[in-house]
JSON list of C-alpha atoms in Angstrom, two decimals:
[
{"chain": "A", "resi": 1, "resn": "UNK", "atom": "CA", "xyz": [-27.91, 39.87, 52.26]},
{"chain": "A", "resi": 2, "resn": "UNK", "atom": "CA", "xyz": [-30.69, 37.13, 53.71]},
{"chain": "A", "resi": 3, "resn": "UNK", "atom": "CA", "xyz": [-28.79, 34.67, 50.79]},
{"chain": "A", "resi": 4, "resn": "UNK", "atom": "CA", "xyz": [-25.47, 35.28, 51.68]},
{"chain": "A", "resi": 5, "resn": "UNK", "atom": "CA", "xyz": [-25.95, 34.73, 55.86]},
{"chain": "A", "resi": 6, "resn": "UNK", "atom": "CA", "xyz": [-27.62, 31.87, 54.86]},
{"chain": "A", "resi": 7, "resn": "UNK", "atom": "CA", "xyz": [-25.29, 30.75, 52.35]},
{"chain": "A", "resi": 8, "resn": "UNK", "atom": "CA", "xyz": [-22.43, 30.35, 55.00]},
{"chain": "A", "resi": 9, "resn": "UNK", "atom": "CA", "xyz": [-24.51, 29.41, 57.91]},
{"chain": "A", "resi": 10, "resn": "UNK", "atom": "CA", "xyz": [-25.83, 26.33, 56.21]},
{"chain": "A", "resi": 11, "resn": "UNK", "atom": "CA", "xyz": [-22.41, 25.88, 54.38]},
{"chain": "A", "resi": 12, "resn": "UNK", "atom": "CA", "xyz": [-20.73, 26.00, 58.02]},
{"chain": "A", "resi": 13, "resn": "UNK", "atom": "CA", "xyz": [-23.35, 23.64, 59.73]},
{"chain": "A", "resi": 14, "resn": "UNK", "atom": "CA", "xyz": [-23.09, 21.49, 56.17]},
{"chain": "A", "resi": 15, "resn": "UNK", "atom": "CA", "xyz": [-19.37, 21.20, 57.08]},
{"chain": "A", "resi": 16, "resn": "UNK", "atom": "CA", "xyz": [-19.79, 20.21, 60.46]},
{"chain": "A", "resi": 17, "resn": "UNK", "atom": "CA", "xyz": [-22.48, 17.37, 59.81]},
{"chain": "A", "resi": 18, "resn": "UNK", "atom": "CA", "xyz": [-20.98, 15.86, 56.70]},
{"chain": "A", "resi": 19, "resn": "UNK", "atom": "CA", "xyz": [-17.48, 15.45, 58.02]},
{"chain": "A", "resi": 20, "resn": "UNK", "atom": "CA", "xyz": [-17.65, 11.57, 58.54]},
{"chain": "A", "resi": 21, "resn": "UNK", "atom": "CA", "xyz": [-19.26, 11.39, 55.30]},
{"chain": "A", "resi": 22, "resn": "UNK", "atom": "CA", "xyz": [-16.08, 13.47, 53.74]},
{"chain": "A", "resi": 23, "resn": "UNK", "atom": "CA", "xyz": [-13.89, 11.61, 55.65]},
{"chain": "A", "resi": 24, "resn": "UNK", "atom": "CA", "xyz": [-14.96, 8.52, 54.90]},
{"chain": "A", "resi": 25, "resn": "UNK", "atom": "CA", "xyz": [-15.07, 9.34, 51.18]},
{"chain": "A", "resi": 26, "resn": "UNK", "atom": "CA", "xyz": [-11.30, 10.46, 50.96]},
{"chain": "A", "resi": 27, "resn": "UNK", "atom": "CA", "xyz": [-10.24, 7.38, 52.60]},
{"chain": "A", "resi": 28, "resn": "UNK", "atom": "CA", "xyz": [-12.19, 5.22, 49.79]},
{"chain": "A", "resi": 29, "resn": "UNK", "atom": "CA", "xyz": [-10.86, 7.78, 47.41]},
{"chain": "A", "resi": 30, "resn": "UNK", "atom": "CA", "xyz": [-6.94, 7.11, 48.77]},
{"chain": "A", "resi": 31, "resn": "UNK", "atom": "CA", "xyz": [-7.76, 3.12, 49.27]},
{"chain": "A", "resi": 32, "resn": "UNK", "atom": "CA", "xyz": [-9.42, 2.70, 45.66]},
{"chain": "A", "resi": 33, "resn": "UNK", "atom": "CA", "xyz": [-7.56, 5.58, 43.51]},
{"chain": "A", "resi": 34, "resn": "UNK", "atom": "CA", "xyz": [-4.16, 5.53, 45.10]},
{"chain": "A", "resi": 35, "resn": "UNK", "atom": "CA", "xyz": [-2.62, 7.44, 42.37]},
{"chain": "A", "resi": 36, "resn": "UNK", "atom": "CA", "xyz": [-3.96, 11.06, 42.43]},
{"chain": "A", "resi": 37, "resn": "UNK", "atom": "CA", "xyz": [-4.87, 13.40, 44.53]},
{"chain": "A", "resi": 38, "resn": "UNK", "atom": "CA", "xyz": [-8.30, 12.95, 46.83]},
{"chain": "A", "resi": 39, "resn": "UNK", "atom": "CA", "xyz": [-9.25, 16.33, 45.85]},
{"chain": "A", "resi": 40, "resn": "UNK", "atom": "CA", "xyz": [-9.91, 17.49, 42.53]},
{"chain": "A", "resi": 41, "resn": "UNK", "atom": "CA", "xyz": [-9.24, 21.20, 42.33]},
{"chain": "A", "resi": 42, "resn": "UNK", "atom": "CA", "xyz": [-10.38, 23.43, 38.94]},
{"chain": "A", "resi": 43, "resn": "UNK", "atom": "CA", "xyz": [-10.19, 27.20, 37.74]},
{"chain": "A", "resi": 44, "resn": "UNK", "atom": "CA", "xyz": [-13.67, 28.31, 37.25]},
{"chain": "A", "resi": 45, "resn": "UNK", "atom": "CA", "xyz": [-15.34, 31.44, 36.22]},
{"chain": "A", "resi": 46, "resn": "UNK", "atom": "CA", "xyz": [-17.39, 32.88, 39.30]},
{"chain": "A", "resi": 47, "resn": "UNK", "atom": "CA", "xyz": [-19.18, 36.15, 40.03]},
{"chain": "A", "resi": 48, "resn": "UNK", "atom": "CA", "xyz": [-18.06, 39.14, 38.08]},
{"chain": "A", "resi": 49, "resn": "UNK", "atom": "CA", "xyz": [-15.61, 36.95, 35.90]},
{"chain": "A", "resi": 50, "resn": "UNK", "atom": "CA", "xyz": [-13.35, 36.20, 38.39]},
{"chain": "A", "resi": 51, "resn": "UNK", "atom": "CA", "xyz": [-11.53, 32.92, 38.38]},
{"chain": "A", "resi": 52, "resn": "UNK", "atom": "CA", "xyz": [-11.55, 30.72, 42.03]},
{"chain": "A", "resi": 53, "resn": "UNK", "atom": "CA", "xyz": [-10.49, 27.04, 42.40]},
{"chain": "A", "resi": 54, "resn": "UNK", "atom": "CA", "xyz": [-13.24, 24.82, 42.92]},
{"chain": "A", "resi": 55, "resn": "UNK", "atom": "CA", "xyz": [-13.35, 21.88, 45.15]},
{"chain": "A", "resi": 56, "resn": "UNK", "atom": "CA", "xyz": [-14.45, 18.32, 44.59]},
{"chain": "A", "resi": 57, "resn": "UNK", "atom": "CA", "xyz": [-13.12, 15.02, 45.26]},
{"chain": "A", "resi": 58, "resn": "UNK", "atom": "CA", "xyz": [-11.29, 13.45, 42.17]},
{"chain": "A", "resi": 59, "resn": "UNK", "atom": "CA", "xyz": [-13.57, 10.86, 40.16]},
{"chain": "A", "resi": 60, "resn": "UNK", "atom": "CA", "xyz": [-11.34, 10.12, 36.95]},
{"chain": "A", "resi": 61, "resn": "UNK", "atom": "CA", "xyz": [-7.86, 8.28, 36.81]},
{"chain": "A", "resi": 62, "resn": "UNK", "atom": "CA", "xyz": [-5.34, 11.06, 36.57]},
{"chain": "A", "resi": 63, "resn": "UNK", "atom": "CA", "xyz": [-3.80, 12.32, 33.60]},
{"chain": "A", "resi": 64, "resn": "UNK", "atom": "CA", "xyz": [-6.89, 10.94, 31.51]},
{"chain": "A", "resi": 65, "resn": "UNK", "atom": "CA", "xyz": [-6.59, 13.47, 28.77]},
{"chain": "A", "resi": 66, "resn": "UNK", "atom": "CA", "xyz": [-10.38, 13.75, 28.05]},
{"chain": "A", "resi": 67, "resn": "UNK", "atom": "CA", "xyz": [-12.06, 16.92, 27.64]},
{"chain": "A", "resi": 68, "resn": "UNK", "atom": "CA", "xyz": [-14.51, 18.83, 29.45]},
{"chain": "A", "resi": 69, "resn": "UNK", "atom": "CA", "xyz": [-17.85, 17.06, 29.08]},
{"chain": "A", "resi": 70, "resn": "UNK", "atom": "CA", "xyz": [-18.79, 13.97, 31.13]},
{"chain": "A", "resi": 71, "resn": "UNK", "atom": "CA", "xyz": [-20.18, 11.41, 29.52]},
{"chain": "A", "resi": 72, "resn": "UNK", "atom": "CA", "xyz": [-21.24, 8.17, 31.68]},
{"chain": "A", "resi": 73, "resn": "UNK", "atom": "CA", "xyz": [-19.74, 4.80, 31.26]},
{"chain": "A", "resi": 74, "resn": "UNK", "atom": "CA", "xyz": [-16.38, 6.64, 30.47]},
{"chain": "A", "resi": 75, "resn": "UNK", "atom": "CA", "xyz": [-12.85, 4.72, 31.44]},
{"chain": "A", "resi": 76, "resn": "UNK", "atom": "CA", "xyz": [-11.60, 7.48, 32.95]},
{"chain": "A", "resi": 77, "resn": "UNK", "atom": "CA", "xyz": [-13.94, 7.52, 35.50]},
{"chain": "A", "resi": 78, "resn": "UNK", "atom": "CA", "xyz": [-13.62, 4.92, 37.88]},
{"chain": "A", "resi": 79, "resn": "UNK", "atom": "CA", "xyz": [-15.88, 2.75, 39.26]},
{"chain": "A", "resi": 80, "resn": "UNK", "atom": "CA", "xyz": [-15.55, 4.47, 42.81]},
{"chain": "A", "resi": 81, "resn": "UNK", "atom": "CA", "xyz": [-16.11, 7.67, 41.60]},
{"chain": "A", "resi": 82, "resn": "UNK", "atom": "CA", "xyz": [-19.30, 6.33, 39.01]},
{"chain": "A", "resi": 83, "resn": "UNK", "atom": "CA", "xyz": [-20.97, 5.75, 42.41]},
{"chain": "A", "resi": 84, "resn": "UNK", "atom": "CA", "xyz": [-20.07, 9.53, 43.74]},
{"chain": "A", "resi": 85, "resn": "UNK", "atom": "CA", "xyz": [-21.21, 11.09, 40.91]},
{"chain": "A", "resi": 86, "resn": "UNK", "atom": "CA", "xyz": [-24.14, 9.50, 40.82]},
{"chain": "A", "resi": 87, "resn": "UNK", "atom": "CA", "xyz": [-24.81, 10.38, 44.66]},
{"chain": "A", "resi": 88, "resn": "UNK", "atom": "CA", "xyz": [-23.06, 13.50, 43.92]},
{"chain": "A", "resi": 89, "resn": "UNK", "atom": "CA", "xyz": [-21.02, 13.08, 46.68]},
{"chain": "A", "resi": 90, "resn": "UNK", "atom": "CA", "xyz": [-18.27, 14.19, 45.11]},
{"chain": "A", "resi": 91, "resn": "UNK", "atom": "CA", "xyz": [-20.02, 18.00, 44.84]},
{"chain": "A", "resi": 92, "resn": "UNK", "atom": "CA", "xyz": [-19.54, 17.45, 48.88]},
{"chain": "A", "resi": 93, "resn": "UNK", "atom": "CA", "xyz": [-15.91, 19.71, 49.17]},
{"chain": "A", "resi": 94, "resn": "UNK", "atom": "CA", "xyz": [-17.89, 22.35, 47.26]},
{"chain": "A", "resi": 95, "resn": "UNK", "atom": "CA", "xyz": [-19.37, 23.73, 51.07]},
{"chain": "A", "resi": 96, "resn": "UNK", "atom": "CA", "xyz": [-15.96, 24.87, 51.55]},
{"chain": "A", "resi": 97, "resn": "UNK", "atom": "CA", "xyz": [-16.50, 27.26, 48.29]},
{"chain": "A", "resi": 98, "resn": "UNK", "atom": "CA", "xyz": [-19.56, 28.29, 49.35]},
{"chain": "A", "resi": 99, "resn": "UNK", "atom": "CA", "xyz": [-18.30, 29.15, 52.73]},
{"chain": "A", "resi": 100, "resn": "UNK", "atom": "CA", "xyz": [-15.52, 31.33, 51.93]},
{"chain": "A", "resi": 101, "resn": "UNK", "atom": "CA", "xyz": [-17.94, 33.32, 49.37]},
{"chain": "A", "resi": 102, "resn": "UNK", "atom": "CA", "xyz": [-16.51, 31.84, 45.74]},
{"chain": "A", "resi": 103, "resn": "UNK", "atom": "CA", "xyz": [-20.33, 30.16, 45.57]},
{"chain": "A", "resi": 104, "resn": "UNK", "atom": "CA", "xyz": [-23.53, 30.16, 46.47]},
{"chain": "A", "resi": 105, "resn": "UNK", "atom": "CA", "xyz": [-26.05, 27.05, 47.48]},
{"chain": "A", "resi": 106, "resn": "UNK", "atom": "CA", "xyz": [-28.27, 28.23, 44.35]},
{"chain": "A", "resi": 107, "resn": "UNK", "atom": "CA", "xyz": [-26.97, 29.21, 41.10]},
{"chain": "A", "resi": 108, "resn": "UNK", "atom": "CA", "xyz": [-25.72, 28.79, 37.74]},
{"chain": "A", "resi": 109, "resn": "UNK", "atom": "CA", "xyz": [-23.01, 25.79, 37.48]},
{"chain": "A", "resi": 110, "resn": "UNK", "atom": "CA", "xyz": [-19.70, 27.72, 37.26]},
{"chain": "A", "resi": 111, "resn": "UNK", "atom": "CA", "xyz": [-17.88, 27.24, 33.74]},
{"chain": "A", "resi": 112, "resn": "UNK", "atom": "CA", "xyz": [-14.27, 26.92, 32.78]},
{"chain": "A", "resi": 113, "resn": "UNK", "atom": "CA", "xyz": [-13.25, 29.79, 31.52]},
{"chain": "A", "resi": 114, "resn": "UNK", "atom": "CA", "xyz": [-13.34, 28.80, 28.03]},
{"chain": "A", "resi": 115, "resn": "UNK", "atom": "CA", "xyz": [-17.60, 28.30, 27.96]},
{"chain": "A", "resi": 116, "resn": "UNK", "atom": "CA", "xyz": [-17.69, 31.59, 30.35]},
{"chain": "A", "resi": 117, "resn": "UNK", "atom": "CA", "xyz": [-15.92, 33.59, 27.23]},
{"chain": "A", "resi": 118, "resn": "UNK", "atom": "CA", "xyz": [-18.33, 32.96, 25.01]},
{"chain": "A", "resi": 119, "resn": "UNK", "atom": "CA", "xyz": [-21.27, 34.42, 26.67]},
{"chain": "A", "resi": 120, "resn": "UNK", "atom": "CA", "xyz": [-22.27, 37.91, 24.60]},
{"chain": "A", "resi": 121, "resn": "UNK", "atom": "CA", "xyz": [-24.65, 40.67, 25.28]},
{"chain": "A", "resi": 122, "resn": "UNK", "atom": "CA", "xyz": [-26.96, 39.66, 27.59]},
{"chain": "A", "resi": 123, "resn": "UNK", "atom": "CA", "xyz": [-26.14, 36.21, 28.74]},
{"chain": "A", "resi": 124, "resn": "UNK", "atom": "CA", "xyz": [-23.21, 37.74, 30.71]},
{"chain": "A", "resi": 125, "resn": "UNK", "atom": "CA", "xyz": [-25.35, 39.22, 33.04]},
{"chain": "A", "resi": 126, "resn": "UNK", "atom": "CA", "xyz": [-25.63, 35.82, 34.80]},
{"chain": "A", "resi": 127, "resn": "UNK", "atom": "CA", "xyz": [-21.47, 36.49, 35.68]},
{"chain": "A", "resi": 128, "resn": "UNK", "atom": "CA", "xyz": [-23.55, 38.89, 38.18]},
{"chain": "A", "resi": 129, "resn": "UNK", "atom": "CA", "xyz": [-24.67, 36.24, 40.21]},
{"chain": "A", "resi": 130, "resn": "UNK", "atom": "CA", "xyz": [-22.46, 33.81, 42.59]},
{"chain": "A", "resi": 131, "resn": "UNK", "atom": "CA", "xyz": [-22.23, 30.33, 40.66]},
{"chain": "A", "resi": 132, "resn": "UNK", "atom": "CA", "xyz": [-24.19, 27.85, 43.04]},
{"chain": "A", "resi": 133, "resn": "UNK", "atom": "CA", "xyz": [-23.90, 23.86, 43.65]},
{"chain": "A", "resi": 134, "resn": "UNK", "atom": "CA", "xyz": [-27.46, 23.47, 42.60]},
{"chain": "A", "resi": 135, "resn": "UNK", "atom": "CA", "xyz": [-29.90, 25.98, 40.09]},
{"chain": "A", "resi": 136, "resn": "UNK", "atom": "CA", "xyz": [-32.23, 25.55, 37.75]},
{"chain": "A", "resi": 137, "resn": "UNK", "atom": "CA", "xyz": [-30.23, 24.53, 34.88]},
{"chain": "A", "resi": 138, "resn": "UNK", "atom": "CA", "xyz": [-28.52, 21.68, 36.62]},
{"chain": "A", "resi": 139, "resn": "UNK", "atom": "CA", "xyz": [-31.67, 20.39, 37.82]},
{"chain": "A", "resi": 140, "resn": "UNK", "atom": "CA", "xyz": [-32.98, 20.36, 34.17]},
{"chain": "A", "resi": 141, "resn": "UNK", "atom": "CA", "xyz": [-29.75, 18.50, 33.04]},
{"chain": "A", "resi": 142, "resn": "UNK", "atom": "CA", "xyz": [-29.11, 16.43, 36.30]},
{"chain": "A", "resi": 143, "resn": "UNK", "atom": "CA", "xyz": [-29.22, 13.62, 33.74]},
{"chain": "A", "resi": 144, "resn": "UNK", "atom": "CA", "xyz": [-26.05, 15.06, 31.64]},
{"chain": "A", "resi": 145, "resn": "UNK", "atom": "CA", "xyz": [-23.73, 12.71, 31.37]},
{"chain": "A", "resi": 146, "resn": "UNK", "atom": "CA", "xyz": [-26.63, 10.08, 30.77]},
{"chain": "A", "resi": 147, "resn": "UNK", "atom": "CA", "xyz": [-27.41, 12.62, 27.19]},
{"chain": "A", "resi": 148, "resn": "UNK", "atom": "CA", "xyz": [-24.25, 12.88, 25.88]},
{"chain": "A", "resi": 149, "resn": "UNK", "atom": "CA", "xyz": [-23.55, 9.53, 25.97]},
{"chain": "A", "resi": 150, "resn": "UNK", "atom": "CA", "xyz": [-26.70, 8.79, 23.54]},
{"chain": "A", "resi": 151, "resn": "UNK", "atom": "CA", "xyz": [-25.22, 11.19, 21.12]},
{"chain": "A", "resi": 152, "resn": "UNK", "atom": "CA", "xyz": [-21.91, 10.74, 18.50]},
{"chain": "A", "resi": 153, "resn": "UNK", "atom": "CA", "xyz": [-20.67, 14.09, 19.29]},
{"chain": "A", "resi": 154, "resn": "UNK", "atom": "CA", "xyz": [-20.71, 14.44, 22.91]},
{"chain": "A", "resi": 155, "resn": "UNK", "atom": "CA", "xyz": [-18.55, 17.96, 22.52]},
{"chain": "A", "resi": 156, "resn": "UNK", "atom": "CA", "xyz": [-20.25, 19.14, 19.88]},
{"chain": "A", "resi": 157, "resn": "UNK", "atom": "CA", "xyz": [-24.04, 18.02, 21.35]},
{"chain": "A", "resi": 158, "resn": "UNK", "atom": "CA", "xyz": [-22.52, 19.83, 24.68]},
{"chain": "A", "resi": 159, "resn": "UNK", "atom": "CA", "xyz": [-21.78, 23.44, 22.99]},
{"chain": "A", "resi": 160, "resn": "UNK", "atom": "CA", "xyz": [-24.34, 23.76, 20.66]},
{"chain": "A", "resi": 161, "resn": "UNK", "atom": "CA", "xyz": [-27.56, 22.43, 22.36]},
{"chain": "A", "resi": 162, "resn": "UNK", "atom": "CA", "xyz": [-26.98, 21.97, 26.19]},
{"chain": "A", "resi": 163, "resn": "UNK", "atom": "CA", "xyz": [-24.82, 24.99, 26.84]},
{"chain": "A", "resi": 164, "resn": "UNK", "atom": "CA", "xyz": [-27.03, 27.31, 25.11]},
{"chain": "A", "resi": 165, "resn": "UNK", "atom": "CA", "xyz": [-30.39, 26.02, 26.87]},
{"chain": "A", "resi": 166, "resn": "UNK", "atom": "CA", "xyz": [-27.98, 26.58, 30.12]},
{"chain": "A", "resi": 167, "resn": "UNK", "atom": "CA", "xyz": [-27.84, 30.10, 29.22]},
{"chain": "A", "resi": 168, "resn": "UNK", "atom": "CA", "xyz": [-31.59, 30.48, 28.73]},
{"chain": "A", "resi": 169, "resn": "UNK", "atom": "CA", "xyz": [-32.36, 29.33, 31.76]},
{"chain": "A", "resi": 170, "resn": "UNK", "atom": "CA", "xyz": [-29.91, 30.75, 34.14]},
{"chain": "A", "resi": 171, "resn": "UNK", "atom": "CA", "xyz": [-30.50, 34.10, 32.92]},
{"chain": "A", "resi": 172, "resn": "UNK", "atom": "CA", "xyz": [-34.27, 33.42, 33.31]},
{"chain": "A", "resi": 173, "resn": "UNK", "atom": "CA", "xyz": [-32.97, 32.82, 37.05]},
{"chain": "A", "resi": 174, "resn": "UNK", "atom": "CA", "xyz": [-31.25, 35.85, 37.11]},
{"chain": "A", "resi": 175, "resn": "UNK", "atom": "CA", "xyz": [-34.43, 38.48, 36.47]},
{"chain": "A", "resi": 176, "resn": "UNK", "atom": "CA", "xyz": [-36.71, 36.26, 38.52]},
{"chain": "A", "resi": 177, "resn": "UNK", "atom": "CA", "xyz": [-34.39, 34.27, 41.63]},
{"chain": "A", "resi": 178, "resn": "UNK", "atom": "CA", "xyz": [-35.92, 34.89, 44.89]},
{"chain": "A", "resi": 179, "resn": "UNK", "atom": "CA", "xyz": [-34.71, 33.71, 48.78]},
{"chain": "A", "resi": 180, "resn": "UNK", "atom": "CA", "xyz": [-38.05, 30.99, 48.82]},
{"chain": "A", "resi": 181, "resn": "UNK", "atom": "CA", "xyz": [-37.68, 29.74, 44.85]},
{"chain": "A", "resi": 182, "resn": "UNK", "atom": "CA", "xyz": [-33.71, 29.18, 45.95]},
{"chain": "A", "resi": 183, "resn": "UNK", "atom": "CA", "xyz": [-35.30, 26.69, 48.93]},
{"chain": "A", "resi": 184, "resn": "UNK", "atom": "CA", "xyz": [-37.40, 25.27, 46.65]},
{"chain": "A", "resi": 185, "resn": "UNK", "atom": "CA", "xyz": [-34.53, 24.05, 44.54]},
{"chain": "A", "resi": 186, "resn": "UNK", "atom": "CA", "xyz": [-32.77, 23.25, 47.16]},
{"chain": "A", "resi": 187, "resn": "UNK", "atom": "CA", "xyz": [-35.35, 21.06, 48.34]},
{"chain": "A", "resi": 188, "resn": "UNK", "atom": "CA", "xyz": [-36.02, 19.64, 45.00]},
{"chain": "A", "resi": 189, "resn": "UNK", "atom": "CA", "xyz": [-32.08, 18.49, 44.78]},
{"chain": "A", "resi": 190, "resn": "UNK", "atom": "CA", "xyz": [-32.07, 16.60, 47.84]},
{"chain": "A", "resi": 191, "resn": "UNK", "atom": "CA", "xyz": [-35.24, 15.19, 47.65]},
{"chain": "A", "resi": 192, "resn": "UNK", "atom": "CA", "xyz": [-34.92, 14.49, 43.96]},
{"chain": "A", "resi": 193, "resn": "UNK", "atom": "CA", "xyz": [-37.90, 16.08, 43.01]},
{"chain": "A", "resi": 194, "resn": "UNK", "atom": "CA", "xyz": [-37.71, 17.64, 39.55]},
{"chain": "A", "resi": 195, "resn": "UNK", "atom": "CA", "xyz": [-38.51, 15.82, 35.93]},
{"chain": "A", "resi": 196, "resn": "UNK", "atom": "CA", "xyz": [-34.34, 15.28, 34.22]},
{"chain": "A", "resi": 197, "resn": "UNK", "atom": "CA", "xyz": [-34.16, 16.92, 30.58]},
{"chain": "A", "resi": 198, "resn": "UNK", "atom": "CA", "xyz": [-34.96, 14.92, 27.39]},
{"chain": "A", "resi": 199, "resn": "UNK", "atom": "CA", "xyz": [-33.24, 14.48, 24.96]},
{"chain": "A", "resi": 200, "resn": "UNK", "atom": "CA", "xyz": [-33.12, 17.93, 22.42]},
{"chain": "A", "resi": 201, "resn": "UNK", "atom": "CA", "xyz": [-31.78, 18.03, 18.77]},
{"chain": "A", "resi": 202, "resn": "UNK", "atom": "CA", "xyz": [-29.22, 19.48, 17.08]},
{"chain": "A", "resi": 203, "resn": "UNK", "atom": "CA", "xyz": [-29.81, 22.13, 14.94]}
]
């Protein structure tokens, strides 16, 4: 209950400070990437398996094609939206899911629902929790897009490597999350202090 007041307080007060910055951003967004939507709006797997539409502002040209990893210094992301990624500005519209209840501030990434079917046994007990903007897992593999493009299979490095260690570590968070370790990540993702994930092997 203490989580989910404070989810949409701070989501609501989020809203409320950021606005020039969101403002400002979708005018870049319509100045610089005229062709395409300012927002970029996906089906994603949240709590209990249920699919919501998740809000961020567009990045990539439209109609690119590409699948669903990010890899950095792809064409179809534009130089604009390099520079909100990077700032992760573009995770900005995502107070609006967290303020209707489809999120949380602290949790695992939500998944298309393609990665979100192939959880078994176990693992699906983290479609128990509300899928957050920041967790564990995306701290560890802040540097994503920066990994896949050192590898020659960036789908293939994505599935069997990355996703699974995702797993791990958000069910991990799911037996031991507490109110005070979700500030602490919070903290750590604005401030920018956590160590990004090295490089693993494939099996």
């Amino acid at each position: 209950m203490l989580k989910y007041v404070f989810d949409r307080t701070m989501a609501f007060a989020g809203l409320l400070v950021f606005w020039p910055v969101l403002l400002v951003v979708a005018i870049l967004i319509k100045i610089r990437m005229p062709d395409g939507p300012v927002i970029f709006r996906q089906r994603r797997v949240g709590r209990y398996g249920k699919i919501f539409t998740m809000y961020k502002f567009r990045t990539m040209i439209v109609d690119h094609g590409g699948s669903n990893v990010s890899v950095a210094g792809e064409n179809r992301i534009t130089p604009l939206g390099h520079v909100l990624r990077k700032y992760k500005l573009d995770e900005l519209p995502e107070l609006w899911n967290v303020l209707i209840g489809d999120m949380s501030f602290v949790g695992p990434r939500p998944d298309v629902p393609g990665y979100a079917d192939a959880l078994e046994g176990e693992a699906r007990d983290v479609l128990r929790l509300r899928p957050g903007i920041t967790g564990p897992a995306s701290l560890k593999y802040a540097n994503e897009e920066e990994i896949l493009a050192l590898v020659d299979d960036p789908q293939r490095y994505n599935d069997e490597v990355i996703f699974p260690d995702k797993v791990r570590i958000n069910l991990e968070y799911y037996h031991n999350h507490t109110f005070m370790g979700d500030l602490r990540l919070i903290f750590a993702t604005i401030f920018r202090s956590y160590e990004s994930a090295e490089l693993p092997k494939l099996k």
